[in-house]
Amino acid sequence: MAANVGRDRYARQSLGSLHTRIKESRVLMVGAGGIGCELLKNLVLTGFGEIHVIDLDTIDLSNLNRQFLFRHEHIKKSKALVAAETAAKFNPNVKIHPHHANIRDPQFDLEWYRSFALVFNALDNLDARRYVNRMCLAADVPLIESGTTGFNGQVQPIMRPIHCIVWAKSYLFTELFGTSEDDAPELDHSEDADNAEEIAKLREESQALKRLRKSMGSEDFPRQVFNKVFKEDVERLRSMEDMWKTRQPPEVLNLDTIALNALGTGTAIALQDQNVWTLGENYAVFADSMKRLGNRLEEARANVDLGNAQPILTFDKDDEDTLDFVAAAANLRSFVFEIERKSKFDIKQMAGNIIPAIATTNAMTAGLSVLQAFKVLRGDLQKARMVFLTRSTERIITSEPLRPPKPDCAVCGVAQASIQVDVSKVTLKDVVDGLLRDQWGYGEEFSVSSDAGILYDPELDDNLGKRLKELGVEGGSFLVVVDDALENPRVNLVIAISSKDLTSESKPIIAPDKMEIPLRPPTTNALGFSGANGEAVDGITGKRKRDADEAALEEEQTKKRGKVVEESVTGLDDDVVLASDATNGAILIDD
């Protein structure tokens, strides 16, 4: 008993009244790898009363150099189970519950998430990170997000109130200057029978690009590629009307107009790597980089010995020619799909090679995660910070205040609701008429969709008589309601579904009697054309569903990595915090 009192003494002195709440807190940690091992150690030593750890992975030999909770005898064993067993020895007062499971398993439903005071993400899988983020928003549980890349790291508390670069680097550049996917012998599409039509179309596009290679080195080469990729291919996409029922179709780029705007833009624009280039500037860099790359490849081919393999170019983030091409092509595609453009500096970081994980970075990031968790538990959200680790500035640790929610944000710009239903009994009509129209006041013009696609709109009512289970809607599913009213449409509503067996006497749907849903703010697309009311725009800023590319970029990028924060700190916390904004680069520990 005395040992337990002594174990808590320093934590109690440091944390004050917060220590009692920490001891009573039930928290979830998703991921028991590089960050997870460090984070679990910190949570246990801090004294969080009940910790649930979930990870589907097993221990490999390569993990042992940085994931210090594991030893050689643990290889092939569950990360979650071994981490919990090892960390429990640090503090016997803490209860650790390991789960060797997939976070998407149905038993981890909304009610399970709601049982936690905090959720910590320690994942390197983007899809799983997005899923946990979505579940936490639906369950209204604070999430402490973290991630590392080499010596860089980021921590961000997330509370309820990638993309074109990959395409430009891995597809377009390779098809024009490298080895075409069709030429790669290791590719095997035999298991892609369900996507045979789309694969055939992609191969057709690839063959067209290969034919364009013959004009490489000519003055017309950039124009031909531009028209093929940003005009003809986009027009083909727009012709697939079914694809754009739930999202805004891409915009065809007019080369004549863009080239006119690019007049007078010199090649020096490529040196302005901190700026986000305009449409005309991106075309100028695109055309100039294609000429440079084409000349390099033609020269290499002219000097190759007879009988040797034809030379190719490969992307290198430190090669200005290849980087200029990828940056300009990615941004041009971003204009097509109305995705946020990035500076060449940002694109270099995103498209660069993956850096191995660094144990020290994991440890620092895990510690910062716990410091931010203290503020969330105290309710001092105005003191919470986004914290960055980077070696590219004078200060290794920088921070900035959390941003207020943006009305047109794809994550925080929607309304959230959760309902309990018996998915084997409740029909889509019960949801559309009984809940949305009669109870929550929706008019005639709205649509309902799930991950499988659109389930209902005024022109598609075939599914109304079907039960939710027949439509693939289970516990843990989400429905998105898009209000298409011509006047005063509301923001999108994301409904989290909890499955529950209800008796015949119970209501078929257990939901709030009323929902206060804000009106949708007016939006303007990236090319400057205002979307009309009722137009199929991004479901959350307008489109009913984000592109996979857009979603991937938003989760993958580390915002403002390496940028010295310009805002000054108006006051120091009275917690144990890191402050690096007002001391000329010094790091203060205020306890």
Coordinates of C-alpha atoms in Angstrom, one line a residue:
M1 CA 0.0 0.0 0.0
A2 CA 2.8 2.4 0.9
A3 CA 4.5 1.6 -2.4
N4 CA 1.4 2.5 -4.2
V5 CA 1.0 5.8 -2.4
G6 CA 4.7 6.6 -3.1
R7 CA 4.2 5.7 -6.8
D8 CA 1.4 8.3 -7.1
R9 CA 3.0 11.1 -5.0
Y10 CA 5.0 12.9 -7.8
A11 CA 2.2 12.6 -10.3
R12 CA -0.3 14.0 -7.8
Q13 CA 2.0 16.9 -7.0
S14 CA 2.6 17.7 -10.7
L15 CA -1.1 17.4 -11.8
G16 CA -3.0 18.6 -8.8
S17 CA -6.7 18.0 -8.9
L18 CA -6.4 16.6 -12.5
H19 CA -4.7 13.5 -11.0
T20 CA -7.9 12.2 -9.5
R21 CA -9.7 12.5 -12.8
I22 CA -6.8 10.8 -14.6
K23 CA -7.0 7.8 -12.2
E24 CA -10.7 7.5 -12.9
S25 CA -10.4 7.9 -16.7
R26 CA -11.0 5.1 -19.2
V27 CA -9.0 5.7 -22.4
L28 CA -8.5 3.9 -25.7
M29 CA -5.2 3.6 -27.5
V30 CA -5.4 2.4 -31.1
G31 CA -2.1 1.0 -32.3
A32 CA 0.8 -0.6 -30.3
G33 CA 3.7 0.1 -32.6
G34 CA 6.4 2.8 -32.6
I35 CA 4.3 5.6 -31.1
G36 CA 2.1 3.2 -29.3
C37 CA 4.8 1.6 -27.2
E38 CA 6.0 5.0 -26.0
L39 CA 2.5 6.3 -25.5
L40 CA 1.4 3.3 -23.5
K41 CA 4.4 3.7 -21.2
N42 CA 3.5 7.4 -20.7
L43 CA -0.2 6.6 -20.0
V44 CA 0.7 3.9 -17.5
L45 CA 3.3 6.0 -15.6
T46 CA 0.9 9.0 -15.6
G47 CA -1.6 6.8 -13.9
F48 CA -4.6 6.6 -16.3
G49 CA -6.9 4.2 -14.4
E50 CA -8.1 2.0 -17.3
I51 CA -6.4 1.7 -20.7
H52 CA -7.7 -0.3 -23.6
V53 CA -5.1 -1.2 -26.3
I54 CA -6.1 -2.5 -29.7
D55 CA -3.9 -3.7 -32.5
L56 CA -4.3 -6.5 -35.1
D57 CA -0.5 -6.7 -35.9
T58 CA 2.1 -9.1 -34.6
I59 CA 5.7 -8.4 -33.7
D60 CA 8.4 -8.6 -36.3
L61 CA 12.2 -8.7 -35.9
S62 CA 12.4 -5.2 -37.5
N63 CA 10.2 -3.8 -34.7
L64 CA 12.7 -4.5 -31.9
N65 CA 15.1 -1.5 -32.6
R66 CA 12.5 1.1 -31.6
Q67 CA 9.4 -0.6 -30.0
F68 CA 11.0 -1.2 -26.6
L69 CA 8.2 -3.1 -25.0
F70 CA 9.0 -6.1 -27.2
R71 CA 11.9 -8.6 -27.0
H72 CA 13.2 -11.3 -29.3
E73 CA 11.1 -14.0 -27.6
H74 CA 8.0 -12.0 -28.5
I75 CA 8.4 -12.3 -32.3
K76 CA 5.1 -13.5 -34.0
K77 CA 3.1 -12.7 -30.9
S78 CA 0.3 -10.1 -30.6
K79 CA 1.6 -6.5 -30.2
A80 CA -1.4 -5.6 -28.1
L81 CA -1.1 -8.5 -25.7
V82 CA 2.7 -8.3 -25.2
A83 CA 2.6 -4.5 -24.9
A84 CA -0.1 -4.7 -22.2
E85 CA 1.8 -7.4 -20.3
T86 CA 5.1 -5.5 -20.3
A87 CA 3.6 -2.1 -19.5
A88 CA 1.5 -3.4 -16.6
K89 CA 4.7 -4.0 -14.7
F90 CA 5.4 -0.2 -14.7
N91 CA 2.3 0.6 -12.6
P92 CA 0.3 -2.2 -11.0
N93 CA -2.5 0.3 -10.2
V94 CA -3.5 0.6 -13.8
K95 CA -5.8 -1.8 -15.5
I96 CA -4.8 -2.6 -19.1
H97 CA -7.2 -4.4 -21.5
P98 CA -5.5 -5.6 -24.7
H99 CA -7.5 -6.4 -27.8
H100 CA -5.8 -8.4 -30.6
A101 CA -8.4 -7.3 -33.1
N102 CA -9.4 -5.0 -36.0
I103 CA -10.6 -1.6 -34.9
R104 CA -13.4 -2.0 -37.6
D105 CA -14.8 -5.2 -36.0
P106 CA -18.5 -4.8 -35.2
Q107 CA -18.1 -5.2 -31.4
F108 CA -16.3 -1.8 -31.4
D109 CA -19.4 0.2 -32.0
L110 CA -20.4 3.8 -31.1
E111 CA -21.5 2.8 -27.6
W112 CA -18.1 1.3 -27.0
Y113 CA -16.4 4.5 -28.2
R114 CA -18.7 6.6 -26.0
S115 CA -17.4 4.7 -22.9
F116 CA -14.0 6.4 -23.2
A117 CA -13.0 9.8 -21.9
L118 CA -10.2 10.0 -24.6
V119 CA -9.0 8.1 -27.6
F120 CA -5.4 8.2 -28.7
N121 CA -4.5 7.4 -32.3
A122 CA -1.1 5.7 -32.7
L123 CA -1.6 4.3 -36.2
D124 CA 0.4 4.4 -39.4
N125 CA -2.5 3.2 -41.6
L126 CA -4.3 6.2 -43.1
D127 CA -7.6 4.3 -43.7
A128 CA -7.8 3.2 -40.1
R129 CA -6.9 6.7 -38.9
R130 CA -9.7 8.2 -40.9
Y131 CA -12.1 5.5 -39.6
V132 CA -11.2 6.2 -35.9
N133 CA -11.5 10.0 -36.5
R134 CA -15.0 9.5 -38.0
M135 CA -16.1 7.2 -35.1
C136 CA -14.8 9.7 -32.5
L137 CA -16.7 12.6 -34.2
A138 CA -19.9 10.5 -34.3
A139 CA -19.5 9.5 -30.7
D140 CA -18.4 13.0 -29.6
V141 CA -15.3 11.7 -27.9
P142 CA -12.0 13.7 -28.0
L143 CA -9.3 12.2 -30.1
I144 CA -5.6 12.9 -29.7
E145 CA -4.1 12.3 -33.2
S146 CA -0.4 11.8 -33.7
G147 CA 2.1 10.8 -36.4
T148 CA 5.8 10.7 -37.2
T149 CA 8.0 10.7 -40.3
G150 CA 11.7 10.3 -39.5
F151 CA 12.7 13.3 -37.4
N152 CA 9.3 15.1 -37.9
G153 CA 6.2 14.6 -35.8
Q154 CA 2.8 16.1 -35.2
V155 CA 0.3 16.0 -32.4
Q156 CA -3.3 17.4 -32.8
P157 CA -6.3 17.2 -30.4
I158 CA -9.4 16.7 -32.4
M159 CA -12.8 17.5 -30.9
R160 CA -16.2 17.8 -32.6
P161 CA -16.7 21.6 -32.6
I162 CA -3.5 12.4 -50.6
H163 CA -4.3 12.7 -53.8
C164 CA -3.2 14.3 -57.1
I165 CA 0.4 14.2 -56.1
V166 CA 0.4 10.4 -56.1
W167 CA -1.2 10.5 -59.5
A168 CA 1.3 12.9 -61.0
K169 CA 4.3 11.1 -59.5
S170 CA 3.4 7.5 -59.8
Y171 CA 1.2 7.5 -62.9
L172 CA 1.6 10.5 -65.3
F173 CA 5.4 10.9 -64.8
T174 CA 6.0 7.2 -65.2
E175 CA 3.9 6.8 -68.3
L176 CA 5.6 9.6 -70.1
F177 CA 9.2 9.3 -68.9
G178 CA 9.5 6.0 -67.1
T179 CA 8.2 2.4 -67.6
S180 CA 4.6 2.2 -68.5
E181 CA 2.4 0.1 -66.2
D182 CA 1.5 -2.0 -69.3
D183 CA 5.2 -2.7 -69.8
A184 CA 5.8 -3.8 -66.2
P185 CA 6.1 -7.6 -66.3
E186 CA 5.2 -8.1 -62.6
L187 CA 1.7 -6.6 -63.0
D188 CA -1.0 -9.2 -62.8
H189 CA -4.6 -8.1 -63.2
S190 CA -6.1 -11.6 -63.2
E191 CA -7.8 -11.0 -59.9
D192 CA -9.4 -7.8 -61.0
A193 CA -12.2 -9.3 -63.0
D194 CA -14.8 -7.1 -61.3
N195 CA -13.0 -4.0 -62.5
A196 CA -12.2 -5.3 -66.0
E197 CA -14.0 -2.4 -67.7
E198 CA -12.2 0.3 -65.8
I199 CA -8.8 -1.5 -66.2
A200 CA -9.4 -1.6 -69.9
K201 CA -10.1 2.2 -70.0
L202 CA -6.9 2.9 -68.0
R203 CA -4.9 0.7 -70.4
E204 CA -6.4 2.7 -73.3
E205 CA -5.3 6.0 -71.6
S206 CA -1.9 4.5 -71.0
Q207 CA -1.5 3.4 -74.7
A208 CA -2.5 7.0 -75.8
L209 CA 0.2 8.4 -73.6
K210 CA 2.7 6.0 -75.0
R211 CA 1.8 7.2 -78.5
L212 CA 2.4 10.7 -77.4
R213 CA 5.9 9.8 -76.4
K214 CA 6.8 9.8 -80.1
S215 CA 6.4 13.6 -80.2
M216 CA 8.7 14.1 -77.2
G217 CA 11.2 16.8 -77.8
S218 CA 8.8 18.7 -80.2
E219 CA 7.4 22.2 -79.3
D220 CA 3.9 20.7 -79.4
F221 CA 4.6 17.9 -76.9
P222 CA 3.4 19.8 -73.7
R223 CA 0.2 20.9 -75.5
Q224 CA -0.6 17.4 -76.7
V225 CA -0.1 15.9 -73.3
F226 CA -2.1 18.7 -71.6
N227 CA -5.1 18.2 -74.0
K228 CA -5.0 14.5 -73.6
V229 CA -4.8 14.5 -69.8
F230 CA -6.7 17.6 -68.7
K231 CA -9.3 17.8 -71.6
E232 CA -10.0 14.5 -73.3
D233 CA -9.7 12.3 -70.3
V234 CA -11.7 14.6 -68.2
E235 CA -14.4 14.8 -70.9
R236 CA -14.5 11.0 -70.8
L237 CA -15.0 11.0 -67.1
R238 CA -17.8 13.6 -67.3
S239 CA -19.6 11.4 -69.8
M240 CA -20.1 8.7 -67.0
E241 CA -23.2 10.4 -65.6
D242 CA -23.8 7.8 -63.0
M243 CA -20.4 8.5 -61.4
W244 CA -21.4 12.1 -60.7
K245 CA -24.8 11.7 -59.2
T246 CA -23.2 12.0 -55.7
R247 CA -20.4 14.4 -56.4
Q248 CA -19.5 17.4 -58.5
P249 CA -18.1 16.4 -61.9
P250 CA -14.5 17.5 -62.8
E251 CA -13.9 20.7 -64.7
V252 CA -12.3 20.5 -68.2
L253 CA -9.3 22.8 -68.5
N254 CA -9.2 25.1 -71.6
L255 CA -5.7 25.3 -72.7
D256 CA -6.1 28.4 -74.9
T257 CA -7.5 30.4 -72.0
I258 CA -4.8 29.1 -69.6
A259 CA -2.0 29.7 -72.1
L260 CA -3.2 33.3 -72.5
N261 CA -3.1 33.8 -68.8
A262 CA 0.4 32.3 -68.7
L263 CA 1.9 34.8 -71.1
G264 CA 4.7 36.7 -69.5
T265 CA 5.2 34.0 -66.8
G266 CA 8.9 33.2 -66.9
T267 CA 10.6 30.0 -65.8
A268 CA 11.8 31.7 -62.6
I269 CA 8.3 31.1 -61.2
A270 CA 9.5 27.5 -60.4
L271 CA 12.0 29.0 -57.9
Q272 CA 9.1 30.4 -55.8
D273 CA 8.6 27.1 -54.0
Q274 CA 6.8 28.6 -51.0
N275 CA 4.0 30.1 -53.1
V276 CA 0.9 28.3 -54.3
W277 CA 1.0 28.9 -58.1
T278 CA -2.0 30.2 -60.1
L279 CA -3.5 28.1 -62.9
G280 CA -1.5 30.0 -65.6
E281 CA 1.7 29.6 -63.5
N282 CA 1.2 25.9 -63.1
Y283 CA 0.8 25.5 -66.9
A284 CA 4.0 27.5 -67.5
V285 CA 6.0 25.3 -65.1
F286 CA 4.3 22.2 -66.6
A287 CA 5.2 23.1 -70.2
D288 CA 8.8 24.1 -69.3
S289 CA 9.5 21.1 -67.2
M290 CA 8.2 18.8 -69.9
K291 CA 10.6 20.3 -72.4
R292 CA 13.5 19.9 -70.0
L293 CA 12.6 16.3 -69.2
G294 CA 12.0 15.5 -72.9
N295 CA 15.4 16.9 -73.9
R296 CA 17.1 14.9 -71.1
L297 CA 15.5 11.7 -72.2
E298 CA 16.2 12.2 -75.9
E299 CA 19.8 13.0 -75.1
A300 CA 20.2 9.8 -73.0
R301 CA 18.6 7.7 -75.7
A302 CA 20.9 9.1 -78.3
N303 CA 23.9 8.1 -76.3
V304 CA 22.8 4.6 -75.4
D305 CA 24.8 1.7 -76.8
L306 CA 23.1 -0.5 -79.3
G307 CA 21.5 -3.5 -77.7
N308 CA 21.2 -1.9 -74.2
A309 CA 17.9 -1.2 -72.6
Q310 CA 16.3 2.1 -73.4
P311 CA 17.0 4.7 -70.7
I312 CA 14.1 6.0 -68.5
L313 CA 13.7 8.8 -66.0
T314 CA 12.7 8.2 -62.4
F315 CA 11.3 10.7 -59.9
D316 CA 13.6 12.2 -57.4
K317 CA 12.4 14.9 -55.0
D318 CA 15.9 16.5 -55.2
D319 CA 15.8 16.6 -59.1
E320 CA 14.3 20.0 -59.9
D321 CA 13.1 18.9 -63.4
T322 CA 11.1 15.9 -62.1
L323 CA 9.8 17.8 -59.0
D324 CA 8.6 20.8 -61.2
F325 CA 6.7 18.4 -63.4
V326 CA 5.0 16.5 -60.5
A327 CA 4.2 19.8 -58.7
A328 CA 2.6 21.5 -61.7
A329 CA 0.8 18.3 -62.9
A330 CA -0.6 17.6 -59.5
N331 CA -1.9 21.2 -59.1
L332 CA -3.4 21.2 -62.6
R333 CA -5.3 18.0 -61.6
S334 CA -6.3 19.7 -58.4
F335 CA -8.0 22.4 -60.4
V336 CA -9.9 19.7 -62.4
F337 CA -11.2 18.1 -59.2
E338 CA -11.4 21.2 -57.1
I339 CA -8.9 20.1 -54.6
E340 CA -6.7 22.4 -52.6
R341 CA -3.5 23.3 -54.4
K342 CA -0.1 23.0 -52.7
S343 CA 3.2 24.8 -53.0
K344 CA 6.2 23.1 -54.6
F345 CA 7.8 23.0 -51.1
D346 CA 4.8 21.1 -49.6
I347 CA 4.6 18.7 -52.6
K348 CA 8.3 17.9 -52.3
Q349 CA 7.7 16.7 -48.7
M350 CA 4.6 14.7 -49.6
A351 CA 6.1 13.1 -52.8
G352 CA 9.6 12.4 -51.3
N353 CA 10.8 9.1 -50.2
I354 CA 9.5 7.6 -46.9
I355 CA 12.0 8.2 -44.1
P356 CA 12.5 5.3 -41.6
A357 CA 10.9 5.7 -38.2
I358 CA 13.0 7.3 -35.5
A359 CA 12.6 6.0 -31.9
T360 CA 13.3 9.4 -30.3
T361 CA 10.7 11.1 -32.5
N362 CA 8.1 8.5 -31.3
A363 CA 9.0 9.1 -27.7
M364 CA 8.7 12.9 -28.0
T365 CA 5.4 12.6 -30.0
A366 CA 4.0 10.3 -27.4
G367 CA 4.9 12.6 -24.6
L368 CA 3.4 15.6 -26.3
S369 CA 0.2 13.6 -26.9
V370 CA -0.2 13.0 -23.1
L371 CA 0.4 16.7 -22.4
Q372 CA -2.3 17.7 -24.8
A373 CA -4.6 15.1 -23.2
F374 CA -4.2 16.9 -19.9
K375 CA -5.7 20.0 -21.4
V376 CA -8.6 18.2 -22.9
L377 CA -9.4 16.5 -19.7
R378 CA -9.3 19.8 -17.9
G379 CA -11.6 21.4 -20.4
D380 CA -8.9 24.0 -21.3
L381 CA -9.4 23.6 -25.0
Q382 CA -8.3 27.2 -25.6
K383 CA -4.9 26.1 -24.3
A384 CA -4.7 23.0 -26.5
R385 CA -2.1 23.2 -29.3
M386 CA -1.2 21.6 -32.5
V387 CA 2.5 20.7 -32.0
F388 CA 5.1 20.0 -34.6
L389 CA 8.5 18.4 -34.4
T390 CA 10.9 19.4 -37.2
R391 CA 14.6 19.8 -37.9
S392 CA 14.1 22.3 -40.8
T393 CA 13.8 25.4 -38.5
E394 CA 15.8 26.9 -35.7
R395 CA 13.3 25.5 -33.2
I396 CA 12.8 21.8 -33.1
I397 CA 9.3 22.1 -31.4
T398 CA 6.8 24.6 -32.7
S399 CA 3.1 24.9 -31.9
E400 CA 0.0 26.8 -32.9
P401 CA -3.5 27.2 -31.5
L402 CA -6.2 24.9 -32.7
R403 CA -8.2 26.4 -35.6
P404 CA -11.9 27.1 -35.1
P405 CA -14.2 24.9 -37.2
K406 CA -14.7 26.1 -40.8
P407 CA -18.3 26.0 -42.1
D408 CA -17.1 24.4 -45.4
C409 CA -14.7 21.9 -43.8
A410 CA -15.1 18.3 -45.0
V411 CA -14.9 17.1 -41.4
C412 CA -16.1 19.7 -39.0
G413 CA -18.6 21.4 -41.4
V414 CA -21.3 18.8 -41.1
A415 CA -24.0 18.1 -38.5
Q416 CA -23.7 14.8 -36.6
A417 CA -26.4 12.6 -35.2
S418 CA -26.7 9.0 -34.0
I419 CA -29.7 6.7 -33.9
Q420 CA -30.5 3.3 -32.6
V421 CA -32.4 1.0 -35.0
D422 CA -33.2 -2.6 -35.5
V423 CA -31.6 -3.0 -39.0
S424 CA -33.4 -6.2 -39.6
K425 CA -36.9 -4.5 -39.2
V426 CA -36.5 -0.8 -40.0
T427 CA -37.0 0.1 -43.7
L428 CA -35.4 2.9 -45.6
K429 CA -38.9 4.5 -45.8
D430 CA -39.0 4.6 -42.0
V431 CA -35.8 6.7 -42.1
V432 CA -36.8 8.9 -45.0
D433 CA -40.4 9.6 -44.2
G434 CA -40.8 8.8 -40.5
L435 CA -37.5 10.3 -39.3
L436 CA -36.1 12.9 -41.8
R437 CA -39.3 14.4 -43.1
D438 CA -41.9 14.0 -40.2
Q439 CA -39.5 14.3 -37.3
W440 CA -36.6 16.4 -38.4
G441 CA -38.4 18.6 -40.9
Y442 CA -36.7 17.8 -44.2
G443 CA -38.5 18.8 -47.4
E444 CA -38.8 16.9 -50.7
E445 CA -35.4 17.6 -52.1
F446 CA -32.8 15.6 -50.3
S447 CA -30.8 12.4 -50.8
V448 CA -29.5 9.6 -48.5
S449 CA -26.3 7.7 -49.2
S450 CA -24.1 5.1 -47.5
D451 CA -20.6 3.8 -48.2
A452 CA -22.1 1.6 -50.9
G453 CA -23.5 4.7 -52.7
I454 CA -26.8 6.6 -53.0
L455 CA -29.8 4.9 -51.4
Y456 CA -32.5 7.4 -52.0
D457 CA -33.2 10.7 -53.8
P458 CA -36.4 12.0 -55.3
E459 CA -35.7 10.2 -58.5
L460 CA -34.6 7.0 -56.8
D461 CA -37.2 5.6 -54.5
D462 CA -36.9 1.9 -55.4
N463 CA -35.2 1.1 -52.1
L464 CA -37.8 2.7 -49.8
G465 CA -39.5 -0.7 -49.0
K466 CA -36.2 -2.5 -48.3
R467 CA -34.9 -3.1 -44.8
L468 CA -31.6 -1.4 -43.8
K469 CA -29.8 -4.7 -43.5
E470 CA -30.8 -5.5 -47.1
L471 CA -29.1 -2.3 -48.2
G472 CA -25.9 -3.1 -46.3
V473 CA -26.5 -0.8 -43.4
E474 CA -25.4 -2.4 -40.2
G475 CA -24.3 -1.2 -36.8
G476 CA -21.3 1.1 -37.2
S477 CA -22.5 2.3 -40.6
F478 CA -23.0 5.9 -41.5
L479 CA -25.8 7.5 -43.6
V480 CA -25.1 10.9 -45.2
V481 CA -28.1 13.2 -45.8
V482 CA -27.6 15.9 -48.4
D483 CA -30.2 18.7 -48.5
D484 CA -30.8 19.7 -52.1
A485 CA -33.5 22.4 -51.3
L486 CA -33.3 25.4 -53.7
E487 CA -33.6 27.8 -50.8
N488 CA -31.7 27.7 -47.5
P489 CA -30.3 24.1 -47.8
R490 CA -28.8 22.7 -44.6
V491 CA -25.3 21.4 -44.2
N492 CA -24.9 17.7 -44.7
L493 CA -26.0 15.4 -41.9
V494 CA -24.0 12.4 -41.0
I495 CA -26.0 9.8 -39.1
A496 CA -24.2 7.1 -37.2
I497 CA -26.2 3.8 -37.0
S498 CA -26.2 1.7 -33.8
S499 CA -27.9 -1.6 -34.3
K500 CA -30.2 -2.8 -31.5
D501 CA -32.8 -5.5 -31.2
L502 CA -36.0 -3.6 -30.4
T503 CA -39.2 -5.1 -29.1
S504 CA -42.5 -4.8 -30.9
E505 CA -43.6 -2.2 -28.4
S506 CA -40.6 0.0 -28.9
K507 CA -40.3 2.7 -31.5
P508 CA -38.6 1.4 -34.7
I509 CA -36.1 4.2 -34.5
I510 CA -34.7 5.7 -31.3
A511 CA -33.5 9.2 -32.2
P512 CA -33.6 12.8 -30.9
D513 CA -37.1 14.4 -31.4
K514 CA -35.6 17.4 -33.1
M515 CA -32.3 18.2 -34.8
E516 CA -30.8 21.7 -35.1
I517 CA -29.0 21.6 -38.4
P518 CA -27.2 24.8 -39.6
L519 CA -27.7 26.2 -43.0
R520 CA -25.1 25.5 -45.7
P521 CA -22.8 28.4 -46.4
P522 CA -22.5 29.6 -50.0
T523 CA -19.5 28.0 -51.8
T524 CA -17.3 28.9 -54.7
N525 CA -15.3 26.3 -56.6
A526 CA -11.6 26.3 -57.3
L527 CA -12.0 27.7 -60.8
G528 CA -14.1 30.6 -59.6
F529 CA -17.5 29.3 -60.7
S530 CA -20.2 29.5 -58.0
G531 CA -22.1 26.3 -57.6
A532 CA -25.9 26.6 -58.1
N533 CA -28.2 25.6 -55.3
G534 CA -29.1 22.0 -55.5
E535 CA -26.0 21.2 -57.6
A536 CA -24.3 18.0 -56.6
V537 CA -21.4 19.5 -54.7
D538 CA -19.1 18.1 -52.1
G539 CA -21.3 16.6 -49.6
I540 CA -19.8 18.2 -46.8
T541 CA -18.7 21.4 -48.4
G542 CA -20.9 20.6 -51.3
K543 CA -19.9 17.2 -52.8
R544 CA -21.8 14.2 -51.4
K545 CA -18.6 12.2 -51.3
R546 CA -15.0 13.2 -51.4
D547 CA -12.6 11.7 -54.0
A548 CA -10.3 9.0 -52.6
D549 CA -7.4 11.2 -53.7
E550 CA -8.7 14.2 -51.8
A551 CA -9.3 12.2 -48.6
A552 CA -5.9 10.6 -48.8
L553 CA -4.1 14.0 -49.1
E554 CA -6.0 15.6 -46.2
E555 CA -5.0 12.8 -43.8
E556 CA -1.5 12.2 -45.2
Q557 CA -0.1 15.7 -45.2
T558 CA 1.6 17.3 -42.2
K559 CA 0.3 20.9 -42.2
K560 CA 2.8 23.6 -42.0
R561 CA 5.7 21.2 -41.3
G562 CA 8.8 23.2 -40.6
K563 CA 7.1 26.6 -40.6
V564 CA 7.9 28.8 -37.7
V565 CA 4.6 29.8 -36.0
E566 CA 4.0 33.5 -36.4
E567 CA 1.3 33.9 -33.7
S568 CA 2.7 34.8 -30.3
V569 CA 1.5 33.1 -27.2
T570 CA -0.7 35.5 -25.1
G571 CA -0.1 33.7 -21.9
L572 CA 1.6 30.6 -20.4
D573 CA -0.4 27.6 -19.2
D574 CA -0.5 26.8 -15.6
D575 CA -0.2 23.1 -16.6
V576 CA 2.9 21.1 -17.5
V577 CA 3.2 22.3 -21.1
L578 CA 5.7 23.0 -23.8
A579 CA 5.7 26.6 -24.9
S580 CA 7.8 27.7 -27.8
D581 CA 6.1 30.7 -29.3
A582 CA 7.4 33.6 -27.3
T583 CA 10.9 32.9 -26.1
N584 CA 13.1 33.4 -29.2
G585 CA 13.4 29.7 -29.7
A586 CA 13.7 28.6 -26.1
I587 CA 11.5 25.8 -24.8
L588 CA 9.9 26.4 -21.5
I589 CA 8.5 23.8 -19.2
D590 CA 5.9 25.5 -17.0
D591 CA 4.8 23.4 -14.1

